[in-house]
Amino acid sequence: MPAKAKHLRNRASNFYAGVKRVIQSFSLRKKAKIADTDSDKENAKASTSPSDVSIDLPSPDSVIDDVFLATSSHAKIDAPGHFPVPYGIPEPEAAEFQQAAAADPQAQDAYARVYDALSAPGRLREAPTIAAATAAVKDLAAALRGESRGASKGYKDPKHDPFVRHRLEGMCTFLNLYIDMRSKTYGHWGASALQASIGLGRGRHCMRTLCKLACQYIHDRSLLLVNPYGDWKESLLADEDIATDINLYLQEIGNDITAEKVSKYLARPEVMEKHGITKTISIRTRGDI
């Protein structure tokens, strides 16, 4: 037999002998464990006999058929009125304490500071969402159009003075550039404001003012008393409505035309309110008209 074959046979014999020893050791342990368990059971039976066991049965009078009428054995134990607070968490305050805290001047001052921080000029210039701007455009269009007269009857004249109408149109143009997907500045707040100001023939001052006006309008639908075009550089007669009303007034008075009469006409409360005139026109200052 070759030497390699003998070597393999010897290794197999050694492995078989080792497995046999392991199996025998486990068998002996199992037998010893079973024997110990049987002896414990016999000892327990011998120590406990039927004569040693006593069972206390309840008396027939103490048994109540209706379990809902039975009284528990711990019925006289009072539940605690206050439980300890775990992990140091304070107990919730009562309603009156919460109302008192709401009426605290310090709490009100803190709320006012937070509100002022949220409504700061820098916050108002932040870009709103597309959804909020879209809703604002619809309201702006309705404000420019006026109230409806009914089915197929058109719309009422909103009677906006030129100043308010210019603001509404500028804001509407700006927001449409911001929300319309066809716009080159779609979703870009500052770029949309710049394009709107260029379309209005203005510059960066108008751009910044349009951003502020639009943010304020989206916030509470109110118009700020801010001129988006800067100081007026044109004559009042450039407004077609004012020029038309002055011409009608001049036709009424005929040939007796004086600067004082025109000044008094423009100082009338209804005329000033209609055309958004905020100050009286001086007779000596021709540049005002």
PDB file of C-alpha atoms in Angstrom:
ATOM      1  CA  MET A   1       0.000   0.000   0.000  1.00  0.00           C
ATOM      2  CA  PRO A   2       1.405   3.426  -0.861  1.00  0.00           C
ATOM      3  CA  ALA A   3       2.518   5.684   1.972  1.00  0.00           C
ATOM      4  CA  LYS A   4      -0.011   8.397   1.100  1.00  0.00           C
ATOM      5  CA  ALA A   5      -2.914   5.946   1.298  1.00  0.00           C
ATOM      6  CA  LYS A   6      -1.717   4.699   4.693  1.00  0.00           C
ATOM      7  CA  HIS A   7      -1.500   8.258   5.956  1.00  0.00           C
ATOM      8  CA  LEU A   8      -5.071   9.033   4.888  1.00  0.00           C
ATOM      9  CA  ARG A   9      -6.361   5.805   6.464  1.00  0.00           C
ATOM     10  CA  ASN A  10      -4.693   6.636   9.784  1.00  0.00           C
ATOM     11  CA  ARG A  11      -6.215  10.135   9.804  1.00  0.00           C
ATOM     12  CA  ALA A  12      -9.665   8.713   9.122  1.00  0.00           C
ATOM     13  CA  SER A  13      -9.292   6.199  11.946  1.00  0.00           C
ATOM     14  CA  ASN A  14      -8.233   8.923  14.372  1.00  0.00           C
ATOM     15  CA  PHE A  15     -11.169  11.126  13.380  1.00  0.00           C
ATOM     16  CA  TYR A  16     -13.628   8.237  13.838  1.00  0.00           C
ATOM     17  CA  ALA A  17     -12.225   7.465  17.277  1.00  0.00           C
ATOM     18  CA  GLY A  18     -12.543  11.121  18.353  1.00  0.00           C
ATOM     19  CA  VAL A  19     -16.171  11.325  17.241  1.00  0.00           C
ATOM     20  CA  LYS A  20     -16.979   8.128  19.093  1.00  0.00           C
ATOM     21  CA  ARG A  21     -15.501   9.476  22.345  1.00  0.00           C
ATOM     22  CA  VAL A  22     -17.535  12.703  22.064  1.00  0.00           C
ATOM     23  CA  ILE A  23     -20.768  10.773  21.527  1.00  0.00           C
ATOM     24  CA  GLN A  24     -20.089   8.529  24.500  1.00  0.00           C
ATOM     25  CA  SER A  25     -19.370  11.490  26.806  1.00  0.00           C
ATOM     26  CA  PHE A  26     -22.637  13.207  25.844  1.00  0.00           C
ATOM     27  CA  SER A  27     -24.544   9.970  26.370  1.00  0.00           C
ATOM     28  CA  LEU A  28     -23.148   9.582  29.893  1.00  0.00           C
ATOM     29  CA  ARG A  29     -24.066  13.179  30.792  1.00  0.00           C
ATOM     30  CA  LYS A  30     -27.588  12.734  29.495  1.00  0.00           C
ATOM     31  CA  LYS A  31     -28.076   9.556  31.496  1.00  0.00           C
ATOM     32  CA  ALA A  32     -26.793  11.241  34.676  1.00  0.00           C
ATOM     33  CA  LYS A  33     -29.135  14.211  34.165  1.00  0.00           C
ATOM     34  CA  ILE A  34     -32.160  11.966  33.656  1.00  0.00           C
ATOM     35  CA  ALA A  35     -31.298  10.025  36.803  1.00  0.00           C
ATOM     36  CA  ASP A  36     -31.046  13.249  38.854  1.00  0.00           C
ATOM     37  CA  THR A  37     -34.437  14.441  37.568  1.00  0.00           C
ATOM     38  CA  ASP A  38     -36.149  11.175  38.477  1.00  0.00           C
ATOM     39  CA  SER A  39     -34.689  11.240  41.985  1.00  0.00           C
ATOM     40  CA  ASP A  40     -35.918  14.822  42.543  1.00  0.00           C
ATOM     41  CA  LYS A  41     -39.442  13.867  41.517  1.00  0.00           C
ATOM     42  CA  GLU A  42     -39.485  10.892  43.900  1.00  0.00           C
ATOM     43  CA  ASN A  43     -38.252  13.045  46.790  1.00  0.00           C
ATOM     44  CA  ALA A  44     -40.967  15.631  46.123  1.00  0.00           C
ATOM     45  CA  LYS A  45     -43.682  12.974  46.141  1.00  0.00           C
ATOM     46  CA  ALA A  46     -42.389  11.505  49.377  1.00  0.00           C
ATOM     47  CA  SER A  47     -42.291  14.889  51.174  1.00  0.00           C
ATOM     48  CA  THR A  48     -45.872  15.830  50.192  1.00  0.00           C
ATOM     49  CA  SER A  49     -48.760  13.585  51.226  1.00  0.00           C
ATOM     50  CA  PRO A  50     -52.550  14.164  50.884  1.00  0.00           C
ATOM     51  CA  SER A  51     -52.938  14.406  54.660  1.00  0.00           C
ATOM     52  CA  ASP A  52     -50.562  17.395  54.874  1.00  0.00           C
ATOM     53  CA  VAL A  53     -52.497  19.526  52.346  1.00  0.00           C
ATOM     54  CA  SER A  54     -55.222  21.782  53.784  1.00  0.00           C
ATOM     55  CA  ILE A  55     -57.580  23.859  51.587  1.00  0.00           C
ATOM     56  CA  ASP A  56     -59.635  26.702  53.087  1.00  0.00           C
ATOM     57  CA  LEU A  57     -62.980  26.843  51.301  1.00  0.00           C
ATOM     58  CA  PRO A  58     -65.139  29.978  51.576  1.00  0.00           C
ATOM     59  CA  SER A  59     -68.323  29.754  53.569  1.00  0.00           C
ATOM     60  CA  PRO A  60     -71.606  29.664  51.603  1.00  0.00           C
ATOM     61  CA  ASP A  61     -72.737  32.987  53.148  1.00  0.00           C
ATOM     62  CA  SER A  62     -69.663  34.865  51.929  1.00  0.00           C
ATOM     63  CA  VAL A  63     -70.157  33.885  48.282  1.00  0.00           C
ATOM     64  CA  ILE A  64     -71.982  36.543  46.208  1.00  0.00           C
ATOM     65  CA  ASP A  65     -73.581  35.407  42.995  1.00  0.00           C
ATOM     66  CA  ASP A  66     -73.459  38.854  41.364  1.00  0.00           C
ATOM     67  CA  VAL A  67     -69.800  39.672  40.839  1.00  0.00           C
ATOM     68  CA  PHE A  68     -70.634  43.352  40.199  1.00  0.00           C
ATOM     69  CA  LEU A  69     -71.932  43.689  43.775  1.00  0.00           C
ATOM     70  CA  ALA A  70     -68.820  42.184  45.275  1.00  0.00           C
ATOM     71  CA  THR A  71     -66.444  44.473  47.149  1.00  0.00           C
ATOM     72  CA  SER A  72     -62.754  44.229  46.354  1.00  0.00           C
ATOM     73  CA  SER A  73     -60.323  43.473  49.109  1.00  0.00           C
ATOM     74  CA  HIS A  74     -58.571  46.840  48.617  1.00  0.00           C
ATOM     75  CA  ALA A  75     -61.687  49.014  48.404  1.00  0.00           C
ATOM     76  CA  LYS A  76     -60.651  51.076  51.442  1.00  0.00           C
ATOM     77  CA  ILE A  77     -57.365  52.190  49.860  1.00  0.00           C
ATOM     78  CA  ASP A  78     -57.567  55.837  48.758  1.00  0.00           C
ATOM     79  CA  ALA A  79     -55.975  56.777  45.454  1.00  0.00           C
ATOM     80  CA  PRO A  80     -53.325  59.485  45.752  1.00  0.00           C
ATOM     81  CA  GLY A  81     -54.384  62.938  44.640  1.00  0.00           C
ATOM     82  CA  HIS A  82     -50.921  63.933  43.373  1.00  0.00           C
ATOM     83  CA  PHE A  83     -48.486  61.767  41.464  1.00  0.00           C
ATOM     84  CA  PRO A  84     -44.759  62.477  41.333  1.00  0.00           C
ATOM     85  CA  VAL A  85     -43.598  64.091  38.116  1.00  0.00           C
ATOM     86  CA  PRO A  86     -41.055  61.899  36.280  1.00  0.00           C
ATOM     87  CA  TYR A  87     -37.855  63.301  34.768  1.00  0.00           C
ATOM     88  CA  GLY A  88     -38.470  66.741  36.263  1.00  0.00           C
ATOM     89  CA  ILE A  89     -41.165  67.691  33.703  1.00  0.00           C
ATOM     90  CA  PRO A  90     -43.465  70.384  35.152  1.00  0.00           C
ATOM     91  CA  GLU A  91     -47.141  69.698  35.455  1.00  0.00           C
ATOM     92  CA  PRO A  92     -49.468  71.376  32.922  1.00  0.00           C
ATOM     93  CA  GLU A  93     -50.831  74.710  34.026  1.00  0.00           C
ATOM     94  CA  ALA A  94     -54.519  75.280  34.546  1.00  0.00           C
ATOM     95  CA  ALA A  95     -56.564  77.357  32.115  1.00  0.00           C
ATOM     96  CA  GLU A  96     -56.569  80.424  34.351  1.00  0.00           C
ATOM     97  CA  PHE A  97     -52.786  80.371  34.551  1.00  0.00           C
ATOM     98  CA  GLN A  98     -52.522  80.136  30.768  1.00  0.00           C
ATOM     99  CA  GLN A  99     -54.868  83.091  30.323  1.00  0.00           C
ATOM    100  CA  ALA A 100     -52.870  85.088  32.844  1.00  0.00           C
ATOM    101  CA  ALA A 101     -49.676  84.286  30.943  1.00  0.00           C
ATOM    102  CA  ALA A 102     -51.302  85.399  27.680  1.00  0.00           C
ATOM    103  CA  ALA A 103     -52.264  88.713  29.288  1.00  0.00           C
ATOM    104  CA  ASP A 104     -48.744  89.237  30.620  1.00  0.00           C
ATOM    105  CA  PRO A 105     -47.258  92.461  29.196  1.00  0.00           C
ATOM    106  CA  GLN A 106     -43.876  90.803  28.802  1.00  0.00           C
ATOM    107  CA  ALA A 107     -45.414  88.019  26.696  1.00  0.00           C
ATOM    108  CA  GLN A 108     -47.181  90.596  24.559  1.00  0.00           C
ATOM    109  CA  ASP A 109     -43.949  92.532  24.082  1.00  0.00           C
ATOM    110  CA  ALA A 110     -42.169  89.350  23.003  1.00  0.00           C
ATOM    111  CA  TYR A 111     -44.928  88.649  20.461  1.00  0.00           C
ATOM    112  CA  ALA A 112     -44.676  92.212  19.153  1.00  0.00           C
ATOM    113  CA  ARG A 113     -40.915  91.864  18.697  1.00  0.00           C
ATOM    114  CA  VAL A 114     -41.369  88.639  16.726  1.00  0.00           C
ATOM    115  CA  TYR A 115     -44.031  90.255  14.545  1.00  0.00           C
ATOM    116  CA  ASP A 116     -41.805  93.259  13.873  1.00  0.00           C
ATOM    117  CA  ALA A 117     -38.956  90.957  12.890  1.00  0.00           C
ATOM    118  CA  LEU A 118     -41.177  89.069  10.443  1.00  0.00           C
ATOM    119  CA  SER A 119     -42.513  92.279   8.901  1.00  0.00           C
ATOM    120  CA  ALA A 120     -39.140  94.008   8.604  1.00  0.00           C
ATOM    121  CA  PRO A 121     -38.252  95.590   5.242  1.00  0.00           C
ATOM    122  CA  GLY A 122     -35.761  92.831   4.513  1.00  0.00           C
ATOM    123  CA  ARG A 123     -38.440  90.220   5.063  1.00  0.00           C
ATOM    124  CA  LEU A 124     -40.862  92.037   2.787  1.00  0.00           C
ATOM    125  CA  ARG A 125     -38.317  91.924  -0.057  1.00  0.00           C
ATOM    126  CA  GLU A 126     -37.914  88.148   0.170  1.00  0.00           C
ATOM    127  CA  ALA A 127     -39.309  86.163  -2.738  1.00  0.00           C
ATOM    128  CA  PRO A 128     -42.764  84.664  -2.032  1.00  0.00           C
ATOM    129  CA  THR A 129     -43.958  81.332  -3.349  1.00  0.00           C
ATOM    130  CA  ILE A 130     -45.355  80.993  -6.855  1.00  0.00           C
ATOM    131  CA  ALA A 131     -48.760  80.021  -5.437  1.00  0.00           C
ATOM    132  CA  ALA A 132     -48.964  83.129  -3.238  1.00  0.00           C
ATOM    133  CA  ALA A 133     -47.916  85.381  -6.119  1.00  0.00           C
ATOM    134  CA  THR A 134     -50.497  83.767  -8.424  1.00  0.00           C
ATOM    135  CA  ALA A 135     -53.291  84.439  -5.940  1.00  0.00           C
ATOM    136  CA  ALA A 136     -52.126  88.048  -5.604  1.00  0.00           C
ATOM    137  CA  VAL A 137     -52.178  88.522  -9.396  1.00  0.00           C
ATOM    138  CA  LYS A 138     -55.808  87.406  -9.517  1.00  0.00           C
ATOM    139  CA  ASP A 139     -56.761  89.912  -6.825  1.00  0.00           C
ATOM    140  CA  LEU A 140     -54.801  92.667  -8.576  1.00  0.00           C
ATOM    141  CA  ALA A 141     -56.583  91.956 -11.856  1.00  0.00           C
ATOM    142  CA  ALA A 142     -59.927  92.116 -10.056  1.00  0.00           C
ATOM    143  CA  ALA A 143     -58.960  95.425  -8.435  1.00  0.00           C
ATOM    144  CA  LEU A 144     -58.009  96.902 -11.815  1.00  0.00           C
ATOM    145  CA  ARG A 145     -61.140  95.552 -13.491  1.00  0.00           C
ATOM    146  CA  GLY A 146     -63.631  96.642 -10.840  1.00  0.00           C
ATOM    147  CA  GLU A 147     -66.754  94.963  -9.483  1.00  0.00           C
ATOM    148  CA  SER A 148     -69.019  93.046 -11.825  1.00  0.00           C
ATOM    149  CA  ARG A 149     -72.349  94.565 -12.860  1.00  0.00           C
ATOM    150  CA  GLY A 150     -73.868  91.124 -13.294  1.00  0.00           C
ATOM    151  CA  ALA A 151     -74.152  88.591 -16.093  1.00  0.00           C
ATOM    152  CA  SER A 152     -72.985  90.111 -19.413  1.00  0.00           C
ATOM    153  CA  LYS A 153     -73.185  93.675 -18.060  1.00  0.00           C
ATOM    154  CA  GLY A 154     -69.519  94.514 -17.760  1.00  0.00           C
ATOM    155  CA  TYR A 155     -67.773  95.934 -14.726  1.00  0.00           C
ATOM    156  CA  LYS A 156     -68.108  99.018 -12.574  1.00  0.00           C
ATOM    157  CA  ASP A 157     -65.511 101.763 -12.779  1.00  0.00           C
ATOM    158  CA  PRO A 158     -63.077 101.196  -9.854  1.00  0.00           C
ATOM    159  CA  LYS A 159     -62.354 104.960  -9.863  1.00  0.00           C
ATOM    160  CA  HIS A 160     -58.645 104.603  -9.194  1.00  0.00           C
ATOM    161  CA  ASP A 161     -56.593 107.767  -9.285  1.00  0.00           C
ATOM    162  CA  PRO A 162     -53.537 107.669 -11.592  1.00  0.00           C
ATOM    163  CA  PHE A 163     -51.185 107.036  -8.718  1.00  0.00           C
ATOM    164  CA  VAL A 164     -53.047 103.916  -7.526  1.00  0.00           C
ATOM    165  CA  ARG A 165     -53.657 102.688 -11.065  1.00  0.00           C
ATOM    166  CA  HIS A 166     -49.952 102.950 -11.921  1.00  0.00           C
ATOM    167  CA  ARG A 167     -49.059 101.009  -8.796  1.00  0.00           C
ATOM    168  CA  LEU A 168     -51.551  98.258  -9.562  1.00  0.00           C
ATOM    169  CA  GLU A 169     -50.402  97.942 -13.160  1.00  0.00           C
ATOM    170  CA  GLY A 170     -46.729  97.889 -12.186  1.00  0.00           C
ATOM    171  CA  MET A 171     -47.279  95.228  -9.532  1.00  0.00           C
ATOM    172  CA  CYS A 172     -49.396  93.140 -11.902  1.00  0.00           C
ATOM    173  CA  THR A 173     -46.726  93.310 -14.620  1.00  0.00           C
ATOM    174  CA  PHE A 174     -44.002  92.403 -12.144  1.00  0.00           C
ATOM    175  CA  LEU A 175     -45.852  89.417 -10.671  1.00  0.00           C
ATOM    176  CA  ASN A 176     -46.871  88.097 -14.105  1.00  0.00           C
ATOM    177  CA  LEU A 177     -43.215  88.044 -15.128  1.00  0.00           C
ATOM    178  CA  TYR A 178     -42.480  86.119 -11.926  1.00  0.00           C
ATOM    179  CA  ILE A 179     -45.213  83.444 -12.185  1.00  0.00           C
ATOM    180  CA  ASP A 180     -45.571  82.901 -15.951  1.00  0.00           C
ATOM    181  CA  MET A 181     -43.588  79.869 -17.122  1.00  0.00           C
ATOM    182  CA  ARG A 182     -43.153  81.487 -20.543  1.00  0.00           C
ATOM    183  CA  SER A 183     -41.258  84.375 -18.972  1.00  0.00           C
ATOM    184  CA  LYS A 184     -37.472  84.412 -19.169  1.00  0.00           C
ATOM    185  CA  THR A 185     -37.411  85.487 -15.513  1.00  0.00           C
ATOM    186  CA  TYR A 186     -39.868  82.833 -14.274  1.00  0.00           C
ATOM    187  CA  GLY A 187     -39.235  82.097 -10.598  1.00  0.00           C
ATOM    188  CA  HIS A 188     -36.568  84.839 -10.299  1.00  0.00           C
ATOM    189  CA  TRP A 189     -37.857  87.581  -8.014  1.00  0.00           C
ATOM    190  CA  GLY A 190     -35.233  90.286  -8.511  1.00  0.00           C
ATOM    191  CA  ALA A 191     -34.865  89.721 -12.250  1.00  0.00           C
ATOM    192  CA  SER A 192     -38.646  89.938 -12.738  1.00  0.00           C
ATOM    193  CA  ALA A 193     -38.787  93.207 -10.813  1.00  0.00           C
ATOM    194  CA  LEU A 194     -35.941  94.630 -12.911  1.00  0.00           C
ATOM    195  CA  GLN A 195     -37.641  93.681 -16.184  1.00  0.00           C
ATOM    196  CA  ALA A 196     -40.915  95.218 -14.982  1.00  0.00           C
ATOM    197  CA  SER A 197     -39.188  98.477 -14.046  1.00  0.00           C
ATOM    198  CA  ILE A 198     -37.442  98.586 -17.445  1.00  0.00           C
ATOM    199  CA  GLY A 199     -40.784  98.053 -19.163  1.00  0.00           C
ATOM    200  CA  LEU A 200     -42.181 100.982 -17.196  1.00  0.00           C
ATOM    201  CA  GLY A 201     -39.265 103.156 -18.259  1.00  0.00           C
ATOM    202  CA  ARG A 202     -37.779 103.303 -14.755  1.00  0.00           C
ATOM    203  CA  GLY A 203     -34.678 102.031 -12.979  1.00  0.00           C
ATOM    204  CA  ARG A 204     -33.522 100.182  -9.894  1.00  0.00           C
ATOM    205  CA  HIS A 205     -35.345 102.437  -7.462  1.00  0.00           C
ATOM    206  CA  CYS A 206     -38.614 101.389  -9.066  1.00  0.00           C
ATOM    207  CA  MET A 207     -37.447  97.745  -8.955  1.00  0.00           C
ATOM    208  CA  ARG A 208     -36.848  97.858  -5.195  1.00  0.00           C
ATOM    209  CA  THR A 209     -40.123  99.666  -4.586  1.00  0.00           C
ATOM    210  CA  LEU A 210     -42.089  97.147  -6.665  1.00  0.00           C
ATOM    211  CA  CYS A 211     -40.620  94.313  -4.586  1.00  0.00           C
ATOM    212  CA  LYS A 212     -41.717  96.029  -1.388  1.00  0.00           C
ATOM    213  CA  LEU A 213     -45.189  96.846  -2.726  1.00  0.00           C
ATOM    214  CA  ALA A 214     -45.757  93.306  -4.021  1.00  0.00           C
ATOM    215  CA  CYS A 215     -44.607  91.644  -0.791  1.00  0.00           C
ATOM    216  CA  GLN A 216     -46.796  93.921   1.294  1.00  0.00           C
ATOM    217  CA  TYR A 217     -49.787  93.267  -0.976  1.00  0.00           C
ATOM    218  CA  ILE A 218     -49.265  89.499  -0.801  1.00  0.00           C
ATOM    219  CA  HIS A 219     -49.008  89.785   2.978  1.00  0.00           C
ATOM    220  CA  ASP A 220     -52.242  91.666   3.714  1.00  0.00           C
ATOM    221  CA  ARG A 221     -53.729  92.865   0.380  1.00  0.00           C
ATOM    222  CA  SER A 222     -53.197  96.518   1.249  1.00  0.00           C
ATOM    223  CA  LEU A 223     -51.432  99.168  -0.833  1.00  0.00           C
ATOM    224  CA  LEU A 224     -48.528 101.103   0.597  1.00  0.00           C
ATOM    225  CA  LEU A 225     -48.495 104.870   0.157  1.00  0.00           C
ATOM    226  CA  VAL A 226     -45.193 104.704  -1.703  1.00  0.00           C
ATOM    227  CA  ASN A 227     -44.603 106.114  -5.157  1.00  0.00           C
ATOM    228  CA  PRO A 228     -42.946 103.345  -7.242  1.00  0.00           C
ATOM    229  CA  TYR A 229     -41.680 105.858  -9.802  1.00  0.00           C
ATOM    230  CA  GLY A 230     -39.952 108.276  -7.447  1.00  0.00           C
ATOM    231  CA  ASP A 231     -40.828 111.964  -7.376  1.00  0.00           C
ATOM    232  CA  TRP A 232     -43.233 113.217 -10.013  1.00  0.00           C
ATOM    233  CA  LYS A 233     -41.374 115.046 -12.795  1.00  0.00           C
ATOM    234  CA  GLU A 234     -44.350 115.629 -15.102  1.00  0.00           C
ATOM    235  CA  SER A 235     -47.021 118.281 -15.142  1.00  0.00           C
ATOM    236  CA  LEU A 236     -50.478 117.509 -13.784  1.00  0.00           C
ATOM    237  CA  LEU A 237     -51.804 118.276 -17.251  1.00  0.00           C
ATOM    238  CA  ALA A 238     -50.031 115.137 -18.500  1.00  0.00           C
ATOM    239  CA  ASP A 239     -52.842 113.213 -16.853  1.00  0.00           C
ATOM    240  CA  GLU A 240     -55.614 112.941 -19.442  1.00  0.00           C
ATOM    241  CA  ASP A 241     -58.375 112.846 -16.818  1.00  0.00           C
ATOM    242  CA  ILE A 242     -57.214 116.059 -15.127  1.00  0.00           C
ATOM    243  CA  ALA A 243     -56.717 117.789 -18.470  1.00  0.00           C
ATOM    244  CA  THR A 244     -60.223 116.793 -19.601  1.00  0.00           C
ATOM    245  CA  ASP A 245     -61.854 118.045 -16.398  1.00  0.00           C
ATOM    246  CA  ILE A 246     -59.974 121.363 -16.593  1.00  0.00           C
ATOM    247  CA  ASN A 247     -61.041 121.839 -20.215  1.00  0.00           C
ATOM    248  CA  LEU A 248     -64.675 121.205 -19.282  1.00  0.00           C
ATOM    249  CA  TYR A 249     -64.410 123.693 -16.434  1.00  0.00           C
ATOM    250  CA  LEU A 250     -62.873 126.305 -18.714  1.00  0.00           C
ATOM    251  CA  GLN A 251     -65.723 125.830 -21.176  1.00  0.00           C
ATOM    252  CA  GLU A 252     -68.194 126.444 -18.359  1.00  0.00           C
ATOM    253  CA  ILE A 253     -66.673 129.752 -17.242  1.00  0.00           C
ATOM    254  CA  GLY A 254     -66.285 131.028 -20.803  1.00  0.00           C
ATOM    255  CA  ASN A 255     -63.902 133.885 -21.500  1.00  0.00           C
ATOM    256  CA  ASP A 256     -63.510 134.910 -17.858  1.00  0.00           C
ATOM    257  CA  ILE A 257     -60.486 132.663 -17.286  1.00  0.00           C
ATOM    258  CA  THR A 258     -57.963 133.367 -14.533  1.00  0.00           C
ATOM    259  CA  ALA A 259     -55.264 131.347 -12.818  1.00  0.00           C
ATOM    260  CA  GLU A 260     -56.977 131.901  -9.474  1.00  0.00           C
ATOM    261  CA  LYS A 261     -60.177 130.231 -10.696  1.00  0.00           C
ATOM    262  CA  VAL A 262     -58.253 127.218 -11.984  1.00  0.00           C
ATOM    263  CA  SER A 263     -56.383 126.989  -8.678  1.00  0.00           C
ATOM    264  CA  LYS A 264     -59.635 127.097  -6.700  1.00  0.00           C
ATOM    265  CA  TYR A 265     -61.169 124.455  -8.964  1.00  0.00           C
ATOM    266  CA  LEU A 266     -58.256 122.090  -8.390  1.00  0.00           C
ATOM    267  CA  ALA A 267     -58.467 122.769  -4.630  1.00  0.00           C
ATOM    268  CA  ARG A 268     -62.010 121.446  -4.419  1.00  0.00           C
ATOM    269  CA  PRO A 269     -62.155 118.344  -2.143  1.00  0.00           C
ATOM    270  CA  GLU A 270     -64.000 116.210  -4.703  1.00  0.00           C
ATOM    271  CA  VAL A 271     -61.506 117.113  -7.438  1.00  0.00           C
ATOM    272  CA  MET A 272     -58.493 116.431  -5.210  1.00  0.00           C
ATOM    273  CA  GLU A 273     -59.930 113.079  -4.103  1.00  0.00           C
ATOM    274  CA  LYS A 274     -60.804 112.050  -7.659  1.00  0.00           C
ATOM    275  CA  HIS A 275     -57.363 112.773  -9.120  1.00  0.00           C
ATOM    276  CA  GLY A 276     -55.206 112.007  -6.081  1.00  0.00           C
ATOM    277  CA  ILE A 277     -53.995 115.582  -5.587  1.00  0.00           C
ATOM    278  CA  THR A 278     -52.395 115.892  -2.158  1.00  0.00           C
ATOM    279  CA  LYS A 279     -51.606 119.621  -2.015  1.00  0.00           C
ATOM    280  CA  THR A 280     -53.111 122.841  -3.261  1.00  0.00           C
ATOM    281  CA  ILE A 281     -51.852 124.451  -6.433  1.00  0.00           C
ATOM    282  CA  SER A 282     -50.173 127.809  -5.966  1.00  0.00           C
ATOM    283  CA  ILE A 283     -51.047 130.627  -8.346  1.00  0.00           C
ATOM    284  CA  ARG A 284     -47.434 131.790  -8.586  1.00  0.00           C
ATOM    285  CA  THR A 285     -45.964 128.327  -9.234  1.00  0.00           C
ATOM    286  CA  ARG A 286     -46.665 127.372 -12.798  1.00  0.00           C
ATOM    287  CA  GLY A 287     -44.498 124.263 -12.482  1.00  0.00           C
ATOM    288  CA  ASP A 288     -47.147 122.566 -10.306  1.00  0.00           C
ATOM    289  CA  ILE A 289     -49.527 122.322 -13.240  1.00  0.00           C
TER     290      ILE A 289
END
